[in-house]
Amino acid sequence: MRTRPRVWLSVALSAALCTIAAPVGAQDEVDLRMTIWSANPAHVELFEQLGAEFAAASPTVSGVTIESFNLAELDTLFTTQIAAGDPPDVSWLPVEASLQYRQAGALIDLKPVIDATPDFDFADFIPALLERWVDGDAVYGIPFSTGPLVMYYNKDLYAQAGVKDPGQLIAEGNWTWDAFRETSKQLHEALGTPSYVLNDFDFKNWTRLLPYMFAYGASPWDDTATSCTMDSPEMIEAMQVFHGMTFDDGSMPLPGQQVDFWGGQVGATSAFLGSSANLVDAPFEWGLVQTPAGSAGDTVATGQASIVALAAGRHTTEAAEFVAFLASKDAMAKYSAYFPPIRESLLTPEVLVGASLVLTPELVAPMIDGVKTNGKVFPVAADNSAVATALNRALDEHLYQPGVDVAQALASVCAEIAPLLK
Amino acid sequence: MGSQVVASGGSGPRAQRRPGRRGPSRDAGRDRFGYLLLAPQTLGLLLIGAVAIGGMIELSFMKVNVLAGTRTFVGLDNYARILSDPDMGVILFNTFFFVGLLSVAGTIVSLGLAILLNQKLPGINVFRAAIFIPALITTVAWTLVWRFILQPQGLMDSLTATVDAGPFPWLRGGWLTLIVFAVIQLTKNVGINVMIFLAALQGVREDLIDAGRVDGAGRWTTFRHIVLPQISPAILMVFMLMVAGSFKVFELVLLLTNGGPGVQTTVLAFEIFRQAFRLNDLGYAAALSVLLFSLVLAASAIIWLSRRRLVFHETN
Amino acid sequence: MRRTDRRVLRALRTIPSYMLLALVSVAFIGPIVWMVSGSLKSRNEVLRYPPTLIPEEFRWDNYAQVFELQPFDRQFLNSIVIMALVCALTLAVAIPAGYALARVRPRGAAAIFLLLLSGIFLPPESVIIPLFRFAAQLGWIDTYIPLVVFTATLFTAPVAMFVMRQAFVILPQEFEEAATLDGASRWRTMFRIFLPLVKPSIASAVVFTAWYSWNQFLEPLVYLRSRQMLTVPVALTLFEDPLAGPRWNIQMAATTLSVLPVLIVFLFAQRQIVSGLTAGGLKS
C-alpha cells in the first residue's frame, strides 16, 4: 500500500509541475553534508575551503557541502531530518546537547580516527574543558568554540554617577558579588535605570545565571546529573543575590523589561566574549572583566560547541575523518580567530583577538587565564532539553516573582525537575 | 419595510433554483460536470492528506526516540498520557479562551475596518495598504516591536498610567496575556480578512442599495437588511478561517513567554511544537496533534452545519 | 443650492472617517517606521533603548551588506517564484472546485466540501515529519516542489476554494438560467458569465494565497538547504552572528527590502481590483 501511490504521485506531480527537480547524486563518490549555525560568508567560505582541502586529500570523498541555519532552529531541523532518515554527516553541536546525544548513541566515537591521525596532538586540548564530550576513552566531539561568560561595563555611566566601576573594584582587590551588588544598587539609585543585565537571559535561559551559581559553588544538579541540587545552601545563597538585585534593589531588569547594555543604557552585562561584536561603534567607553567571585572563589562559566559526526549519517567513516581533519592544529588555527579554541597552543590573546574590531590582547589576556585555570563548562543533564525546559519553567513560576522566599521557591523548583533527573 | 422586500428579493432566486432537480436523468450530466471540476483538488488532497494525516496518526501510536533512531509501538499510551497530564486542563482552557476571543474579535474588527475602508475617499488605498503591511512582516519582527511596547515601564504602562491604572503584568499573567496575544495576532493579520471583506462588500449589488435608499431606508437599515445578507457568506467564511487559524497560533507564545510562567500562557499548538521539537517526543506531539485536529474539525463542522441560522443567504 | 449643501455635508461627513482611519493607520504603521529607521542605524545604535526615531547617522551601507551576507536577490526571487507557483496551482484547482460546490452542487457536495477544507485544520508542525520523509523519498529536498505542491493542496487551495464558493454562492440564479436559455455550454457559463463576476474574490484568494506562501517559515526551513534556494523568511534568520546574536539593523534592512516590492504590487493590485469591478458590470 505504501510504495505504489507514492510512485504514482511522484510521477504525476513531477510531470504536472514540469519539474525543477534535484539532480541525482553520484553513487560511488561520497558527498558529505555539514551543518553550521553561522551564515557569515567568511565562516562559510572557511569551512567550504577546509572541506575542499579534505576532499582533495581523501580517496573516497568528492566534496563537502556546508549548510547554514540559525541556532534557534537546530532542534527543529535535527528532529525532522533524523526522524526522516536524512541527517547531516557532520555538524556543530552545542554542549547543552552533548550528554543527550551521547547517551542515545547519536554520535560517533572519534578516538580511533584521532589516534590514527599523525600529529593530531590530542594532549594539546585542555582536559578539563573536554569533559562533556569524553566518556572513558571515547571522544564524541571536538570543541571548536569555547567562550567564557565575561562582564562588560560602561565606564561612562559609572563615572557619571560617581560609583566605583568593576575595574576599580578589581584594583581594590574587592571583586565579589557582594561588592558588585552594592555598587549596582548605588548606580541604580543614581540613574534610575537597571544597572546590570544578563545578556540573552530574558528569564527564559537559566544558563545565564551560571556566573552567580558557580561563584558560590552551586550547580543545578550533582556531578552525575542524577539528583537535584537547586535547593542546596550554595544555590540559595547565589539565588538570593540574584533575586535581591532584581526584586529588592531594582538594579536588574524585571521580567519583560527591555534594557540593553550594548546601546549604553545599562552599567554592566555578563555575556559571551564573542558578544563584543555588538560594541563596534559603541558611543561610550567600556571595560571587560571576569565575572565577580563569591564564597567559592572565582570560576569562569564557559559555553561550548563541538564538531561532531552523527551516527545516523550515511557516511560515518568519512564523517569521523572529516571531524578529525577539522580538529587538527592546522585547520583549527584557521578558524580560531572567530571561535575560541581549547587547544592550548592556539589559546593565546593574539589568536583570540584575531578578527575582532574591538578586542585587544591586553583586554583578552586575563579572560584566557581565567578559562585556562578556572574554566568550567555549563552543566548538562542526560535528558537536557526536557530538564532545561522544566527548569526554566519552574524558575519562572517560583523564583522570578517578587516577594518570594528564595529557599522555598528553590525547593519547589527541585520538586519539579528532580523526576526528570534519573 | 420596503427594504425587507428588497432583501428577500435578493435571496429569492435561490429558493426556486434548479427546477429540474427532480428528474434524476437530467442531473447525471450536471453531477458529472461537478465531479470533474472537483476532481483535481480532491485527488490531490486525498493523496497528500493521506500521507500527512496517516503519518501523524501512525506516530501517535509510537514512542519515538529520535536520537537513538528507535520507534516502539505503544498503542494508546500517548492518548492516555493526554488524559493524565495535569497541565492539560489549563492548556485546553487557554486554547479555547484564546480561539474564542480571537475569532470573534477578529471577525468583528476586520468587518468594521473593511466597512471603513470601503468608502470612496481620495487616498483610501494608502490606508488599505497601512492595514495590510503588518501581514507582510515576519512574526519575529512584529513580536519584537510589541515586546518594546509591553515591557514594564514601557509605552503601554505609561498609557495606562495616564488614567491612573496599572501597571499591568502584560506578559506575566494567564488571561491578560492571552488577550495581549490575541491583540498582537489580530493586528498582524487582520489585513487579510479585511481584504476578503472588501471583496465581498464590493460585490454587494448597488442596485439593491439604491432601491433601499429610494424606499427611504436609513444607513443602519440598509446595512442590516441589504448589505449584511449579501456579505454573510464572507462573514461565515472569515469566522471559520479565524477559528481554524487561531487554534494553530504558537509562534507568539514561543517568542513572548515561552508558555510561562509555568503553563499559564501555553496553548495546545505551542505544546505540540514544544513536545515535538524541543523535547523530541514525537509520539506524544502526534497524539496532541490528533486531538487538535479533531477539535478544530469539530468546531468548524458545528459552525458550518449551523450556518443556515447564521447566514441569511443560504436558504436552500 | 440644495446640491451644494449636500456636497458640503458629504465632505464634512468624511472628516470623522479620515480621523478614524488615520488613528488606526498610525497603530499599524508605527512599527513599520520603527523598522525602516532601524534599518538605517549602526549595529550599536539599533540596540539603544528607548529607540531613536531618526538615526544619528544614516547607514545606507546596511542595505549593501544585506547582499554581501546573503544572495538576497536570489532568495527574494525564490520567494516570488514559489509564491507565484503556489498561486497558480491554487487557483487552477480551487476556482473549479468552488464553482462546483456553489453552483453545480453534485450529490455529496457538502461532504466533499468538508473534506476539501480539512487540510487547513492540520497543524503544519505536526505533519511536517511525514511530509518531509515523503519529499525526501521523492528526491524533492532542496527544490521548490514540496513548497508548491504540499502548501497548495493542504493549505491554500482549501481556503481559496472556500473563498470562491462563498463568492459564487451569492450570485443570482437568473444569470445561470439566462445562460441555459441561450444554450451556452456549462463551461461557457462558468468562464464567460460567472468568472468575471467574482474578480474581487479571485483577487482576495490570490492575496491570501500569496500571503500564506510568503510568510511560510517552517516548511522552507525544512525542505530547502542551499543558500541559493532559501526563501526570504528563512534568510532573515541568517543575518545573525553565531556568537553575538542577531544583527538587527541588517535584518531590518532586509525586511524593508522584502516588504517594499510586495507593497508596490499590492497598491497596484488594489486599483486593478476596483477597476475590474466596475468593468464587471454588476450594476447592470
Tab-separated table of C-alpha atoms in Angstrom, chain B:
chain	number	residue	atom	x	y	z
B	1	MET	CA	-40.372	47.901	5.349
B	2	GLY	CA	-39.584	48.319	1.736
B	3	SER	CA	-36.044	47.233	2.308
B	4	GLN	CA	-37.163	43.875	3.583
B	5	VAL	CA	-38.973	43.272	0.375
B	6	VAL	CA	-35.816	44.107	-1.473
B	7	ALA	CA	-33.750	41.852	0.741
B	8	SER	CA	-35.953	38.860	0.260
B	9	GLY	CA	-35.837	39.647	-3.422
B	10	GLY	CA	-32.078	39.327	-3.197
B	11	SER	CA	-32.159	35.819	-1.889
B	12	GLY	CA	-35.303	34.891	-3.679
B	13	PRO	CA	-33.949	33.236	-6.803
B	14	ARG	CA	-32.132	30.671	-4.764
B	15	ALA	CA	-35.382	29.384	-3.276
B	16	GLN	CA	-36.613	28.106	-6.617
B	17	ARG	CA	-33.302	27.077	-8.039
B	18	ARG	CA	-32.781	24.071	-10.205
B	19	PRO	CA	-36.328	23.146	-11.082
B	20	GLY	CA	-35.094	20.032	-12.873
B	21	ARG	CA	-33.623	18.505	-9.697
B	22	ARG	CA	-36.493	16.052	-9.525
B	23	GLY	CA	-35.586	14.182	-12.671
B	24	PRO	CA	-32.508	12.080	-11.934
B	25	SER	CA	-31.737	11.544	-15.591
B	26	ARG	CA	-31.378	15.272	-16.158
B	27	ASP	CA	-28.932	15.559	-13.238
B	28	ALA	CA	-26.448	12.930	-14.307
B	29	GLY	CA	-24.643	15.271	-16.651
B	30	ARG	CA	-24.638	18.006	-14.088
B	31	ASP	CA	-23.173	15.698	-11.437
B	32	ARG	CA	-20.503	14.523	-13.816
B	33	PHE	CA	-19.596	18.108	-14.602
B	34	GLY	CA	-19.419	18.896	-10.905
B	35	TYR	CA	-17.197	15.929	-10.096
B	36	LEU	CA	-14.933	16.807	-12.977
B	37	LEU	CA	-14.449	20.288	-11.554
B	38	LEU	CA	-13.836	18.900	-8.078
B	39	ALA	CA	-11.515	16.115	-9.155
B	40	PRO	CA	-8.097	17.835	-9.220
B	41	GLN	CA	-8.333	19.314	-5.768
B	42	THR	CA	-9.993	16.293	-4.217
B	43	LEU	CA	-7.477	13.813	-5.599
B	44	GLY	CA	-4.545	15.994	-4.600
B	45	LEU	CA	-5.861	16.377	-1.104
B	46	LEU	CA	-6.642	12.699	-0.742
B	47	LEU	CA	-3.126	11.703	-1.755
B	48	ILE	CA	-1.133	14.258	0.190
B	49	GLY	CA	-3.607	14.392	3.047
B	50	ALA	CA	-3.290	10.632	3.404
B	51	VAL	CA	0.479	10.940	3.772
B	52	ALA	CA	0.161	13.795	6.250
B	53	ILE	CA	-2.699	12.523	8.387
B	54	GLY	CA	-1.609	8.910	8.062
B	55	GLY	CA	1.870	9.801	9.227
B	56	MET	CA	0.508	11.837	12.101
B	57	ILE	CA	-1.785	9.064	13.319
B	58	GLU	CA	0.926	6.448	12.884
B	59	LEU	CA	3.313	8.475	15.024
B	60	SER	CA	0.675	8.954	17.686
B	61	PHE	CA	0.809	5.231	18.478
B	62	MET	CA	4.585	5.255	18.808
B	63	LYS	CA	7.157	6.035	21.422
B	64	VAL	CA	9.885	7.645	19.368
B	65	ASN	CA	13.453	8.190	20.410
B	66	VAL	CA	14.632	10.418	17.615
B	67	LEU	CA	18.290	10.481	18.552
B	68	ALA	CA	18.600	6.763	19.059
B	69	GLY	CA	16.529	6.166	15.948
B	70	THR	CA	14.108	3.819	17.669
B	71	ARG	CA	10.330	3.568	17.423
B	72	THR	CA	8.221	1.350	19.614
B	73	PHE	CA	4.530	0.701	19.186
B	74	VAL	CA	2.831	1.741	22.414
B	75	GLY	CA	-0.832	1.597	21.438
B	76	LEU	CA	-2.911	4.250	23.098
B	77	ASP	CA	-0.322	5.215	25.709
B	78	ASN	CA	0.209	8.668	24.267
B	79	TYR	CA	-3.511	9.324	24.334
B	80	ALA	CA	-3.776	8.057	27.880
B	81	ARG	CA	-0.998	10.458	28.791
B	82	ILE	CA	-3.040	13.391	27.494
B	83	LEU	CA	-5.811	12.458	29.904
B	84	SER	CA	-3.482	12.183	32.856
B	85	ASP	CA	-1.391	15.267	32.046
B	86	PRO	CA	-2.083	17.677	34.918
B	87	ASP	CA	-1.309	20.695	32.725
B	88	MET	CA	-3.795	19.750	30.046
B	89	GLY	CA	-6.737	21.428	31.795
B	90	VAL	CA	-5.034	24.810	31.782
B	91	ILE	CA	-3.751	24.338	28.252
B	92	LEU	CA	-7.163	23.455	26.844
B	93	PHE	CA	-8.854	26.284	28.717
B	94	ASN	CA	-6.263	28.714	27.360
B	95	THR	CA	-6.700	27.353	23.868
B	96	PHE	CA	-10.458	27.788	23.830
B	97	PHE	CA	-10.292	31.174	25.529
B	98	PHE	CA	-7.767	32.382	23.003
B	99	VAL	CA	-9.572	30.934	19.994
B	100	GLY	CA	-12.955	32.242	21.105
B	101	LEU	CA	-11.602	35.695	21.754
B	102	LEU	CA	-9.502	35.964	18.643
B	103	SER	CA	-12.084	34.579	16.220
B	104	VAL	CA	-14.958	36.732	17.442
B	105	ALA	CA	-12.920	39.886	17.894
B	106	GLY	CA	-11.033	39.238	14.680
B	107	THR	CA	-14.184	38.912	12.614
B	108	ILE	CA	-15.835	41.990	14.087
B	109	VAL	CA	-12.744	44.172	13.844
B	110	SER	CA	-11.990	43.137	10.274
B	111	LEU	CA	-15.552	43.757	9.195
B	112	GLY	CA	-15.513	47.170	10.856
B	113	LEU	CA	-12.245	48.076	9.203
B	114	ALA	CA	-13.442	46.794	5.850
B	115	ILE	CA	-16.560	48.972	6.031
B	116	LEU	CA	-14.410	51.919	6.976
B	117	LEU	CA	-12.059	51.196	4.090
B	118	ASN	CA	-14.841	50.566	1.597
B	119	GLN	CA	-15.679	54.254	1.359
B	120	LYS	CA	-14.844	56.028	-1.830
B	121	LEU	CA	-12.499	58.581	-0.337
B	122	PRO	CA	-9.436	60.068	-2.001
B	123	GLY	CA	-6.288	58.325	-0.821
B	124	ILE	CA	-8.134	55.363	0.621
B	125	ASN	CA	-5.571	52.999	-0.917
B	126	VAL	CA	-2.912	54.332	1.381
B	127	PHE	CA	-4.991	53.371	4.395
B	128	ARG	CA	-5.746	49.966	2.921
B	129	ALA	CA	-2.039	49.396	2.489
B	130	ALA	CA	-1.362	50.537	6.050
B	131	ILE	CA	-3.669	47.877	7.452
B	132	PHE	CA	-2.136	45.288	5.203
B	133	ILE	CA	1.571	45.932	5.741
B	134	PRO	CA	1.973	44.099	9.069
B	135	ALA	CA	0.861	40.905	7.348
B	136	LEU	CA	3.982	41.097	5.207
B	137	ILE	CA	6.404	41.318	8.092
B	138	THR	CA	7.740	38.264	9.835
B	139	THR	CA	6.178	37.397	13.157
B	140	VAL	CA	9.569	37.714	14.792
B	141	ALA	CA	9.887	41.367	13.784
B	142	TRP	CA	6.297	42.110	14.763
B	143	THR	CA	6.742	40.469	18.145
B	144	LEU	CA	9.889	42.410	18.793
B	145	VAL	CA	8.042	45.675	18.329
B	146	TRP	CA	5.364	44.573	20.741
B	147	ARG	CA	7.885	43.485	23.292
B	148	PHE	CA	9.124	47.047	23.471
B	149	ILE	CA	5.578	48.362	23.768
B	150	LEU	CA	4.570	45.955	26.528
B	151	GLN	CA	7.651	45.922	28.730
B	152	PRO	CA	7.441	47.151	32.332
B	153	GLN	CA	7.525	50.957	32.335
B	154	GLY	CA	7.071	50.826	28.583
B	155	LEU	CA	4.585	52.527	26.289
B	156	MET	CA	1.534	50.565	27.444
B	157	ASP	CA	2.344	51.170	31.079
B	158	SER	CA	2.728	54.889	30.536
B	159	LEU	CA	-0.566	54.959	28.612
B	160	THR	CA	-2.470	53.182	31.350
B	161	ALA	CA	-0.762	55.320	33.959
B	162	THR	CA	-2.371	58.425	32.448
B	163	VAL	CA	-5.727	57.102	33.630
B	164	ASP	CA	-4.262	56.021	36.969
B	165	ALA	CA	-4.436	52.325	36.173
B	166	GLY	CA	-1.833	49.640	36.256
B	167	PRO	CA	0.912	48.754	35.908
B	168	PHE	CA	-0.392	45.502	34.499
B	169	PRO	CA	1.624	42.293	34.142
B	170	TRP	CA	1.017	42.194	30.383
B	171	LEU	CA	3.132	39.156	29.718
B	172	ARG	CA	3.124	37.563	33.120
B	173	GLY	CA	-0.458	36.602	33.849
B	174	GLY	CA	-2.797	33.993	32.369
B	175	TRP	CA	-5.843	35.580	30.777
B	176	LEU	CA	-4.424	39.075	30.442
B	177	THR	CA	-1.507	37.703	28.483
B	178	LEU	CA	-3.821	35.683	26.281
B	179	ILE	CA	-5.730	38.867	25.484
B	180	VAL	CA	-2.437	40.554	24.643
B	181	PHE	CA	-1.558	37.629	22.338
B	182	ALA	CA	-4.929	37.990	20.647
B	183	VAL	CA	-4.352	41.690	20.039
B	184	ILE	CA	-0.872	41.142	18.612
B	185	GLN	CA	-2.015	38.324	16.371
B	186	LEU	CA	-5.056	40.309	15.310
B	187	THR	CA	-3.145	43.424	14.332
B	188	LYS	CA	-0.627	41.401	12.402
B	189	ASN	CA	-3.007	39.513	10.167
B	190	VAL	CA	-6.232	41.489	10.182
B	191	GLY	CA	-5.339	42.849	6.733
B	192	ILE	CA	-6.048	39.510	5.096
B	193	ASN	CA	-9.566	39.313	6.472
B	194	VAL	CA	-10.160	42.942	5.622
B	195	MET	CA	-9.254	42.092	2.027
B	196	ILE	CA	-11.783	39.272	1.934
B	197	PHE	CA	-14.477	41.534	3.371
B	198	LEU	CA	-13.590	44.330	0.983
B	199	ALA	CA	-14.031	41.967	-1.931
B	200	ALA	CA	-17.377	40.873	-0.558
B	201	LEU	CA	-18.504	44.443	0.057
B	202	GLN	CA	-17.556	45.412	-3.449
B	203	GLY	CA	-19.690	42.576	-4.719
B	204	VAL	CA	-22.781	43.945	-2.999
B	205	ARG	CA	-25.312	44.858	-5.634
B	206	GLU	CA	-25.625	48.583	-5.677
B	207	ASP	CA	-28.999	48.483	-7.379
B	208	LEU	CA	-30.383	46.918	-4.237
B	209	ILE	CA	-28.814	49.575	-2.046
B	210	ASP	CA	-30.162	52.295	-4.306
B	211	ALA	CA	-33.572	50.682	-4.246
B	212	GLY	CA	-33.415	50.628	-0.465
B	213	ARG	CA	-32.455	54.289	-0.395
B	214	VAL	CA	-35.381	55.104	-2.633
B	215	ASP	CA	-37.613	53.281	-0.224
B	216	GLY	CA	-36.319	55.603	2.468
B	217	ALA	CA	-34.232	53.107	4.392
B	218	GLY	CA	-31.641	54.599	6.793
B	219	ARG	CA	-27.961	53.700	6.822
B	220	TRP	CA	-28.294	51.058	9.505
B	221	THR	CA	-31.392	49.533	7.957
B	222	THR	CA	-29.689	49.379	4.601
B	223	PHE	CA	-26.678	47.715	6.125
B	224	ARG	CA	-28.673	45.302	8.247
B	225	HIS	CA	-31.134	44.208	5.602
B	226	ILE	CA	-29.311	44.624	2.315
B	227	VAL	CA	-25.549	44.597	2.817
B	228	LEU	CA	-25.315	42.114	5.672
B	229	PRO	CA	-27.294	39.334	3.994
B	230	GLN	CA	-25.131	39.627	0.913
B	231	ILE	CA	-21.825	39.514	2.716
B	232	SER	CA	-22.888	36.930	5.257
B	233	PRO	CA	-21.209	34.094	3.323
B	234	ALA	CA	-17.969	36.011	3.639
B	235	ILE	CA	-18.546	36.611	7.353
B	236	LEU	CA	-19.141	32.932	7.908
B	237	MET	CA	-16.012	32.108	5.976
B	238	VAL	CA	-13.772	34.580	7.776
B	239	PHE	CA	-15.110	33.401	11.104
B	240	MET	CA	-14.413	29.771	10.269
B	241	LEU	CA	-10.949	30.567	8.977
B	242	MET	CA	-10.245	32.584	12.104
B	243	VAL	CA	-11.333	29.693	14.295
B	244	ALA	CA	-9.155	27.246	12.391
B	245	GLY	CA	-6.249	29.684	12.271
B	246	SER	CA	-6.308	30.695	15.926
B	247	PHE	CA	-6.091	27.090	17.042
B	248	LYS	CA	-2.699	26.955	15.350
B	249	VAL	CA	-1.034	30.089	16.704
B	250	PHE	CA	2.128	29.270	18.571
B	251	GLU	CA	4.953	31.477	17.357
B	252	LEU	CA	3.857	34.397	19.517
B	253	VAL	CA	3.792	32.233	22.586
B	254	LEU	CA	7.221	30.894	21.773
B	255	LEU	CA	8.698	34.333	21.273
B	256	LEU	CA	6.964	36.260	24.049
B	257	THR	CA	6.520	33.993	27.065
B	258	ASN	CA	7.643	30.501	26.127
B	259	GLY	CA	4.316	29.402	27.592
B	260	GLY	CA	5.194	30.537	31.095
B	261	PRO	CA	5.185	31.303	33.913
B	262	GLY	CA	4.568	27.594	34.415
B	263	VAL	CA	1.984	26.726	31.771
B	264	GLN	CA	-0.109	29.823	32.375
B	265	THR	CA	0.151	31.059	28.820
B	266	THR	CA	0.542	27.755	26.977
B	267	VAL	CA	-1.866	26.865	24.200
B	268	LEU	CA	-2.237	23.479	22.529
B	269	ALA	CA	-0.365	24.358	19.334
B	270	PHE	CA	2.600	25.597	21.334
B	271	GLU	CA	2.575	22.451	23.446
B	272	ILE	CA	2.716	20.377	20.249
B	273	PHE	CA	5.661	22.346	18.978
B	274	ARG	CA	7.414	22.089	22.327
B	275	GLN	CA	6.887	18.359	22.662
B	276	ALA	CA	7.923	17.632	19.089
B	277	PHE	CA	10.864	19.927	18.524
B	278	ARG	CA	12.130	20.889	21.949
B	279	LEU	CA	11.600	17.639	23.808
B	280	ASN	CA	11.820	15.306	20.792
B	281	ASP	CA	8.711	13.470	21.962
B	282	LEU	CA	7.244	12.970	18.521
B	283	GLY	CA	4.720	10.336	19.591
B	284	TYR	CA	3.110	12.474	22.254
B	285	ALA	CA	3.190	15.512	19.993
B	286	ALA	CA	1.418	13.489	17.306
B	287	ALA	CA	-1.278	12.397	19.756
B	288	LEU	CA	-1.764	16.034	20.751
B	289	SER	CA	-1.944	16.932	17.071
B	290	VAL	CA	-4.677	14.386	16.510
B	291	LEU	CA	-6.538	15.976	19.414
B	292	LEU	CA	-6.036	19.452	17.984
B	293	PHE	CA	-7.080	18.330	14.512
B	294	SER	CA	-10.255	16.762	15.879
B	295	LEU	CA	-11.064	19.849	17.933
B	296	VAL	CA	-10.724	22.232	15.000
B	297	LEU	CA	-12.579	19.893	12.712
B	298	ALA	CA	-15.416	19.561	15.199
B	299	ALA	CA	-15.593	23.304	15.837
B	300	SER	CA	-15.645	24.055	12.131
B	301	ALA	CA	-18.196	21.350	11.361
B	302	ILE	CA	-20.505	22.728	14.044
B	303	ILE	CA	-20.228	26.237	12.663
B	304	TRP	CA	-20.716	25.009	9.131
B	305	LEU	CA	-23.716	22.847	9.904
B	306	SER	CA	-25.411	25.621	11.828
B	307	ARG	CA	-24.755	28.112	9.062
B	308	ARG	CA	-28.354	28.264	7.981
B	309	ARG	CA	-29.162	30.054	11.208
B	310	LEU	CA	-26.265	32.441	10.779
B	311	VAL	CA	-26.164	33.067	7.081
B	312	PHE	CA	-29.098	34.790	5.545
B	313	HIS	CA	-28.258	33.760	2.076
B	314	GLU	CA	-28.034	30.022	2.228
B	315	THR	CA	-31.717	29.328	2.363
B	316	ASN	CA	-31.924	26.079	0.475
